[in-house]
PDB file of C-alpha atoms in Angstrom:
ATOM      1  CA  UNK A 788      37.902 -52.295  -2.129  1.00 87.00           C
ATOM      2  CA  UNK A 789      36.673 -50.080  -4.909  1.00 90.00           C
ATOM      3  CA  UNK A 790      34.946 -52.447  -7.683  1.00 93.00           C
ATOM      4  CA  UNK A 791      35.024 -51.283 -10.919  1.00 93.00           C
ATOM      5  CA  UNK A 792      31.471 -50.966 -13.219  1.00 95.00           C
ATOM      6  CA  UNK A 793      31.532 -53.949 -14.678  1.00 96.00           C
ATOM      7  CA  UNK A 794      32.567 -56.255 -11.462  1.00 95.00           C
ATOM      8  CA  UNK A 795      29.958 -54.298  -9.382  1.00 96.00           C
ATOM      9  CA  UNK A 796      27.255 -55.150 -12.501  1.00 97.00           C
ATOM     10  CA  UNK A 797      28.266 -58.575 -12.340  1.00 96.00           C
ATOM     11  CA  UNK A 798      28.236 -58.911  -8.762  1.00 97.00           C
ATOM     12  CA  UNK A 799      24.592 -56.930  -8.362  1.00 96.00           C
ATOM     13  CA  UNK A 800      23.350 -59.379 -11.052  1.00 97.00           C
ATOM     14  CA  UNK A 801      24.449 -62.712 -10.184  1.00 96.00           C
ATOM     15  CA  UNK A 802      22.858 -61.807  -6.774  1.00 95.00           C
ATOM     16  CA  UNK A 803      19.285 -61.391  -8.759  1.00 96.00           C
ATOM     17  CA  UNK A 804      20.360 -64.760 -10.641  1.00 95.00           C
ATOM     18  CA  UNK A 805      21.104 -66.472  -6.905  1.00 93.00           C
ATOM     19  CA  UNK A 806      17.586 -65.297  -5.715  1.00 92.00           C
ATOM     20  CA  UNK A 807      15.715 -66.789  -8.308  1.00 94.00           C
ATOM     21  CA  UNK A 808      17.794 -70.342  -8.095  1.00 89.00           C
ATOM     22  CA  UNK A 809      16.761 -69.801  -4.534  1.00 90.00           C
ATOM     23  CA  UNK A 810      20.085 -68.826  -2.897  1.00 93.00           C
ATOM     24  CA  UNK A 811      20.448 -65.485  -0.823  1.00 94.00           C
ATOM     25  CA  UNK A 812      21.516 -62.794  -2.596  1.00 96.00           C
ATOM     26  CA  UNK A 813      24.117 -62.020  -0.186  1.00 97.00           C
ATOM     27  CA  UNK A 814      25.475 -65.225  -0.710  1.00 97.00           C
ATOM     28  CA  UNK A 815      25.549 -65.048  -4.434  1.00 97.00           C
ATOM     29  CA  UNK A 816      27.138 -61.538  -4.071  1.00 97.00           C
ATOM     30  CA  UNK A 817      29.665 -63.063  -2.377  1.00 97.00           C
ATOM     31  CA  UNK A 818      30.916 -65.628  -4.248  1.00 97.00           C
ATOM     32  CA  UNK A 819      30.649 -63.526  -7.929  1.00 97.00           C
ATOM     33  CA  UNK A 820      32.999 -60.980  -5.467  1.00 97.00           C
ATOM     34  CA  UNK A 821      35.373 -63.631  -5.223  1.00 97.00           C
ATOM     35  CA  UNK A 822      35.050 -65.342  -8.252  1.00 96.00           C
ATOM     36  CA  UNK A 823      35.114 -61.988 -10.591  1.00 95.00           C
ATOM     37  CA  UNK A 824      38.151 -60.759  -8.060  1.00 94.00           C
ATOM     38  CA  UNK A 825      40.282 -63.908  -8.218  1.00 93.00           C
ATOM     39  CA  UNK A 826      42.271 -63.386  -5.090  1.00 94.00           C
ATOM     40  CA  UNK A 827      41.597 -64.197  -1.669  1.00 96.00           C
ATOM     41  CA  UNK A 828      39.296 -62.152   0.502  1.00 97.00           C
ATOM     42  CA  UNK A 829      39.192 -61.314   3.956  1.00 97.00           C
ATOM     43  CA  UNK A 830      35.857 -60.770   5.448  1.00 97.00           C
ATOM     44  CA  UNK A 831      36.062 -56.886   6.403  1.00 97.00           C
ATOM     45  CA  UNK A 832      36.548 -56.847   2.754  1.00 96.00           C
ATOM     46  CA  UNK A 833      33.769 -58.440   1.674  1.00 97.00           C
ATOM     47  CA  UNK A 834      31.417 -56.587   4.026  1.00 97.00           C
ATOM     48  CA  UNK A 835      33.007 -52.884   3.073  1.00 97.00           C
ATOM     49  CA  UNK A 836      32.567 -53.524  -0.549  1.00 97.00           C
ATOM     50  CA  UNK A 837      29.208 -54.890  -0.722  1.00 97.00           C
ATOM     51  CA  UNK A 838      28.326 -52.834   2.355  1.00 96.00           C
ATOM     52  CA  UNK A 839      26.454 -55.449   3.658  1.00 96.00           C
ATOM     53  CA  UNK A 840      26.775 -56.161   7.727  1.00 97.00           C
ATOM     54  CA  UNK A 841      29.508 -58.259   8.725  1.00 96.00           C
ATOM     55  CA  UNK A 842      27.280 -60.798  10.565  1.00 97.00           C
ATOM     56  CA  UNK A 843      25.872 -61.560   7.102  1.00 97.00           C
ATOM     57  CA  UNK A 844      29.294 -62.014   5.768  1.00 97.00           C
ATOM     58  CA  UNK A 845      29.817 -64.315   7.978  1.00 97.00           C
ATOM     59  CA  UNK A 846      26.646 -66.690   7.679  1.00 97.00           C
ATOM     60  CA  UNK A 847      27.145 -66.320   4.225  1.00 97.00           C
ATOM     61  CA  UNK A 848      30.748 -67.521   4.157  1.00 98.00           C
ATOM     62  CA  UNK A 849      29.438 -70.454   5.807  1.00 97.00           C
ATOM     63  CA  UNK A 850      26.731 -70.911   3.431  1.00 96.00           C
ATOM     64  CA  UNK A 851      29.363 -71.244   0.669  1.00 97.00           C
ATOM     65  CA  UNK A 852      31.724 -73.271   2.880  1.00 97.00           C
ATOM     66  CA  UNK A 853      29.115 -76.305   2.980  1.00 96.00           C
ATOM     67  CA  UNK A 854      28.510 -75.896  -0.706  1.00 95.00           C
ATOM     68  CA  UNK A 855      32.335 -76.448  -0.878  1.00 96.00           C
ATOM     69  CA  UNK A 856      32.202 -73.327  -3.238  1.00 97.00           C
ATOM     70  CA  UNK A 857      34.530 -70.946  -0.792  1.00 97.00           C
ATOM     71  CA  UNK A 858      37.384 -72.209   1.069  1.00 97.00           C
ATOM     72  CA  UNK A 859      39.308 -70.871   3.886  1.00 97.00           C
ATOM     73  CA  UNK A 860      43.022 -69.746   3.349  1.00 96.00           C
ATOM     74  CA  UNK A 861      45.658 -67.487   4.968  1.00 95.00           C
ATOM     75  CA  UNK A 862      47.916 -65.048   3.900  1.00 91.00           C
ATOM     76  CA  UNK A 863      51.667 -64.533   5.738  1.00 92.00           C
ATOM     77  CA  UNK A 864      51.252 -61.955   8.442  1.00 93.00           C
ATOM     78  CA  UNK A 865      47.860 -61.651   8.878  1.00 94.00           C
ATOM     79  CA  UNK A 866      45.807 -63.585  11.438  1.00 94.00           C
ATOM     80  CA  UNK A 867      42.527 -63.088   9.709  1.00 95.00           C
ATOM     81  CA  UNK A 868      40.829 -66.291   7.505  1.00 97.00           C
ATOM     82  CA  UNK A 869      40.660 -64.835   3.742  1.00 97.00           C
ATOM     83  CA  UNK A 870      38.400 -66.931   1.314  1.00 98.00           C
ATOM     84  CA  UNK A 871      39.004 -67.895  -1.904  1.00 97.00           C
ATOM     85  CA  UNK A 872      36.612 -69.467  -5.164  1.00 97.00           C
ATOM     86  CA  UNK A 873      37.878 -71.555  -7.785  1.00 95.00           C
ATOM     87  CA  UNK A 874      38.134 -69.205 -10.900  1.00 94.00           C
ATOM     88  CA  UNK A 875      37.875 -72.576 -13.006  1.00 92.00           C
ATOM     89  CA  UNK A 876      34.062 -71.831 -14.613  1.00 92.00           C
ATOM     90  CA  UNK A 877      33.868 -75.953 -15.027  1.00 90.00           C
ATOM     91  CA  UNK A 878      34.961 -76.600 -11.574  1.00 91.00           C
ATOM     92  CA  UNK A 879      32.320 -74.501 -10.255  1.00 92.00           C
ATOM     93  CA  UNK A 880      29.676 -75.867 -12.635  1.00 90.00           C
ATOM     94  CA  UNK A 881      30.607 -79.597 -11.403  1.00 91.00           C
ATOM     95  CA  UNK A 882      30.553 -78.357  -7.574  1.00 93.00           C
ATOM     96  CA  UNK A 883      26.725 -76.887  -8.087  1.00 91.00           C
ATOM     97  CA  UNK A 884      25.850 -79.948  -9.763  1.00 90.00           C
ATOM     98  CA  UNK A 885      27.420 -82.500  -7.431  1.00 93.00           C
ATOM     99  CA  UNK A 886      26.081 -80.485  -4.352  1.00 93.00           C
ATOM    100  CA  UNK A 887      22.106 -80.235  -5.724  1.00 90.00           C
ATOM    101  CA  UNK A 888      22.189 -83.529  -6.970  1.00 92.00           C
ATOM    102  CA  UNK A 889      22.976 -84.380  -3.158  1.00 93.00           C
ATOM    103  CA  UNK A 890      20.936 -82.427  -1.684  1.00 92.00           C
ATOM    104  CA  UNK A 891      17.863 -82.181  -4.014  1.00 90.00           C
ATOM    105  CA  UNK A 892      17.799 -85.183  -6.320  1.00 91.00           C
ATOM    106  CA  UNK A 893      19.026 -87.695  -4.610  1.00 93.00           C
ATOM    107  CA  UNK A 894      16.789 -87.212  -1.744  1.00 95.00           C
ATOM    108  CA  UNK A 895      14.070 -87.333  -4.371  1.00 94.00           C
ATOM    109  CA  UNK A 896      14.572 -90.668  -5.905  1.00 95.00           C
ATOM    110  CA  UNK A 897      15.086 -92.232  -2.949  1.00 95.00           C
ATOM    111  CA  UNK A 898      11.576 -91.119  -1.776  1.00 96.00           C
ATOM    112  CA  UNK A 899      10.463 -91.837  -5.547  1.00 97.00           C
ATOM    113  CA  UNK A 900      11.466 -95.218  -4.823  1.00 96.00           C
ATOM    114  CA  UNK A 901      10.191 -95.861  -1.349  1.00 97.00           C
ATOM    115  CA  UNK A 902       6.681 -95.187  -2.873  1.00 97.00           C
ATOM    116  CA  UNK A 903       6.951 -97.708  -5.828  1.00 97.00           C
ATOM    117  CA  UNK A 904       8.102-100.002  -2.788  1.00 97.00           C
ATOM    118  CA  UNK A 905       5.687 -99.693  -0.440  1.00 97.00           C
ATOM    119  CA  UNK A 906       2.983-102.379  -0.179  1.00 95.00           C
ATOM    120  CA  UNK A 907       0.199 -99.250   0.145  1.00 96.00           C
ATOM    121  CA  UNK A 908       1.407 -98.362  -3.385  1.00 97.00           C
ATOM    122  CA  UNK A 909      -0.613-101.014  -4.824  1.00 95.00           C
ATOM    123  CA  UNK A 910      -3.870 -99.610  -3.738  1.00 96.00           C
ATOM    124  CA  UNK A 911      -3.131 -96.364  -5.294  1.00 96.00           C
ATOM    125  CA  UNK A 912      -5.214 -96.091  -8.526  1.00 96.00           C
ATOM    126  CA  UNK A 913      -3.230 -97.268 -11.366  1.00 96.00           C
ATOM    127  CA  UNK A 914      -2.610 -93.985 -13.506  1.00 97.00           C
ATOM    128  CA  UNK A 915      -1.379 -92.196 -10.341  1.00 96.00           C
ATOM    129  CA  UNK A 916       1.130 -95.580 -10.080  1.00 97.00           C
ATOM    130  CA  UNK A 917       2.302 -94.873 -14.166  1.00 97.00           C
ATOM    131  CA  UNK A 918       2.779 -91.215 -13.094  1.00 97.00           C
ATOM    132  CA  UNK A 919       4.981 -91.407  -9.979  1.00 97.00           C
ATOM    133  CA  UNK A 920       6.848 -94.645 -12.036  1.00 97.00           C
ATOM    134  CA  UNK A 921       7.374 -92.857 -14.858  1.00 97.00           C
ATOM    135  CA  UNK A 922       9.155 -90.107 -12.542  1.00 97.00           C
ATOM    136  CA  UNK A 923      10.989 -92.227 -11.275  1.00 97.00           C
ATOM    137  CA  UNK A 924      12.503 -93.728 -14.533  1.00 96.00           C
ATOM    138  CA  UNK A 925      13.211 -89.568 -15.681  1.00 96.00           C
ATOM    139  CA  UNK A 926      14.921 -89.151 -12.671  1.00 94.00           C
ATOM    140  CA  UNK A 927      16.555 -92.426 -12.842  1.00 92.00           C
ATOM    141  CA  UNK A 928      18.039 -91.780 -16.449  1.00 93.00           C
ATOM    142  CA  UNK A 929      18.754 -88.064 -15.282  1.00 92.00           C
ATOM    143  CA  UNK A 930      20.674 -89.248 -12.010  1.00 90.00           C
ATOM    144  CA  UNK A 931      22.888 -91.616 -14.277  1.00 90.00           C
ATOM    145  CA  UNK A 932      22.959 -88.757 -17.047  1.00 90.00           C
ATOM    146  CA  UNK A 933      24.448 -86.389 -14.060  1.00 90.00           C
ATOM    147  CA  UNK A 934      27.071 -88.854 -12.627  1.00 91.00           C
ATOM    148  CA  UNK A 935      28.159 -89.391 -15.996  1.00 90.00           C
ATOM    149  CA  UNK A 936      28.681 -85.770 -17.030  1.00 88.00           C
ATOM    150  CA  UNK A 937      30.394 -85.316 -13.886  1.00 89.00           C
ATOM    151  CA  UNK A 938      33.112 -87.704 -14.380  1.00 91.00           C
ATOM    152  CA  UNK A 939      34.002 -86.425 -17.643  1.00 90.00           C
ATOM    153  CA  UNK A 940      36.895 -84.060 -17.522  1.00 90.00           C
ATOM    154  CA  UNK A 941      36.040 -80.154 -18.520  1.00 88.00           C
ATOM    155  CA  UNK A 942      37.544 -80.328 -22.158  1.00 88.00           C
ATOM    156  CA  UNK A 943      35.333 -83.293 -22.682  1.00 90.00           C
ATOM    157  CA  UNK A 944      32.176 -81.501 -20.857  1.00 86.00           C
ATOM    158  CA  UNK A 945      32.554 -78.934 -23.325  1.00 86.00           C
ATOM    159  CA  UNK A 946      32.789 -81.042 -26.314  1.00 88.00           C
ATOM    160  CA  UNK A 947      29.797 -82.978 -25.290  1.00 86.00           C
ATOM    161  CA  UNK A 948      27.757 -80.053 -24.834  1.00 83.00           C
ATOM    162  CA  UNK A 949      28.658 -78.246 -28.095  1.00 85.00           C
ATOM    163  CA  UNK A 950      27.506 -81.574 -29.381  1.00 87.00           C
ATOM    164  CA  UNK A 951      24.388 -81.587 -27.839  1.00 80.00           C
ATOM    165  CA  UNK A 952      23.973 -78.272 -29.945  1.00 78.00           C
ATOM    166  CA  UNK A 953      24.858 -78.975 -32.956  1.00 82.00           C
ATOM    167  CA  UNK A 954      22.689 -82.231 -32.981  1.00 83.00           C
ATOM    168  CA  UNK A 955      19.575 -79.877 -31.817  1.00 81.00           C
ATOM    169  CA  UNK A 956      19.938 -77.760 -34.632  1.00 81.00           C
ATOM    170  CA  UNK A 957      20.138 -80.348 -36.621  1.00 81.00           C
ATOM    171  CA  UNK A 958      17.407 -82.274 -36.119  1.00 84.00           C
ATOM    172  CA  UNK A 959      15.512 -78.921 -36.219  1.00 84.00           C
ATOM    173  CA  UNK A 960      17.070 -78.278 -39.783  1.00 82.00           C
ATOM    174  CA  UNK A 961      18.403 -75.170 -38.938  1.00 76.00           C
ATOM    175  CA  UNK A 962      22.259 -75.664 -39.175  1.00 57.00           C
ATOM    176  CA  UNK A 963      23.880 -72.783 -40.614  1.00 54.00           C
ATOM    177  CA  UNK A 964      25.820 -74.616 -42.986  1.00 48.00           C
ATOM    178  CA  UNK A 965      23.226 -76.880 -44.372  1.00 46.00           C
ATOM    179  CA  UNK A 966      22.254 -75.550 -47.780  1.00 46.00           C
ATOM    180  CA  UNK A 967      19.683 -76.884 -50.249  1.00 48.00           C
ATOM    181  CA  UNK A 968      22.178 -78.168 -52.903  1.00 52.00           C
ATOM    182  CA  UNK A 969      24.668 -80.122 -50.052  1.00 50.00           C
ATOM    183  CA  UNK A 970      22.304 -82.228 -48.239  1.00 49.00           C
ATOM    184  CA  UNK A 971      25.613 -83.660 -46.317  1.00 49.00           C
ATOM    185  CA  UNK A 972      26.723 -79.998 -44.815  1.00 48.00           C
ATOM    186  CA  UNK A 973      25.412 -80.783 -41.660  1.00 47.00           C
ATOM    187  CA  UNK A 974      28.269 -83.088 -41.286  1.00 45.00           C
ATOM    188  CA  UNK A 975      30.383 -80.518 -41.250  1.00 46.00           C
ATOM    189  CA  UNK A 976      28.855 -79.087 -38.490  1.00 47.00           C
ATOM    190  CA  UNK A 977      29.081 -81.530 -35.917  1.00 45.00           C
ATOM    191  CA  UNK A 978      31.975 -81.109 -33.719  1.00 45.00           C
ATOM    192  CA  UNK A 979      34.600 -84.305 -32.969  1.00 43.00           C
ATOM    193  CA  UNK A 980      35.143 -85.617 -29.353  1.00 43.00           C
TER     194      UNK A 980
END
């Protein structure tokens, strides 16, 4: 499959962005292919166009399988397992999330919490106790900040976050509407959910 200049640029640099979240850039490759294509994939394909070995391919595929970011499908003829990516931007933002918050974060508090627990905790000295408590409660707040942005549906998500922006500029005073002589503009500003 022939890309054209602008899928191969995305595809080259969402494989940079992957390496520096830590993913392989094979994998990232991969799933911008998909996601930037829109249609199911077989393999062969994937390995031809980012001439990459198929052995790769494959590892990666399964990579993105337990991320639940690529799923298997077939098409009507053809014996071969094609993959597919949602092409929903939101969908894919709430996978990532979900899936590091499992993997990472989660993990993390627990541990977090097993410290403040432990009877050995006590005899640590007591600004290294405020430290690892006060982690703890950021985590805490950003764990229950995550599971509620994740239950919101995508319209919402987006509202919320445009929100979020407008109240930052805001409370920077630099809202583009907010003049000297309407000291209310900023109201105007400030989307509705």
């Amino acid at each position: 499959m022939q890309l054209t200049d602008i899928q191969r640029k995305f595809v080259l640099h969402w494989g940079e962005m992957g390496s520096m979240w830590g993913v392989n850039r094979t994998v990232s490759q991969i799933h911008a292919l998909l996601f930037a294509h829109g249609r199911p994939l077989h393999a062969e394909e994937l390995s031809e166009t980012l001439n990459v070995a198929r052995s790769n391919v494959s590892n990666s595929l399964k990579e993105l399988q337990a991320w639940n970011l690529v799923r298997v499908t077939h098409v009507m003829g053809d014996r071969r397992d094609y993959f597919e990516t949602s092409v929903d931007v939101w969908e894919l933002f709430r996978t990532v999330v979900r899936e590091r918050k499992e993997r990472e974060f989660d993990p993390t508090v627990r541990m977090l919490r097993e410290l403040v627990a432990s009877p050995d905790f006590q005899k640590e000295p007591a600004d290294a106790q405020d430290r690892i408590r006060s982690t703890l409660d950021l985590m805490g707040k950003l764990a229950t900040w995550a599971d509620e942005m994740l239950r919101l549906s995508p319209g919402t998500l987006d509202k919320v976050l445009s929100l979020g922006a407008s109240v930052q500029k805001f409370v920077r005073g630099d809202g583009s509407s907010k003049t000297p002589e309407d000291p209310n503009a900023h109201h105007a500003s400030l989307p509705m959910i």
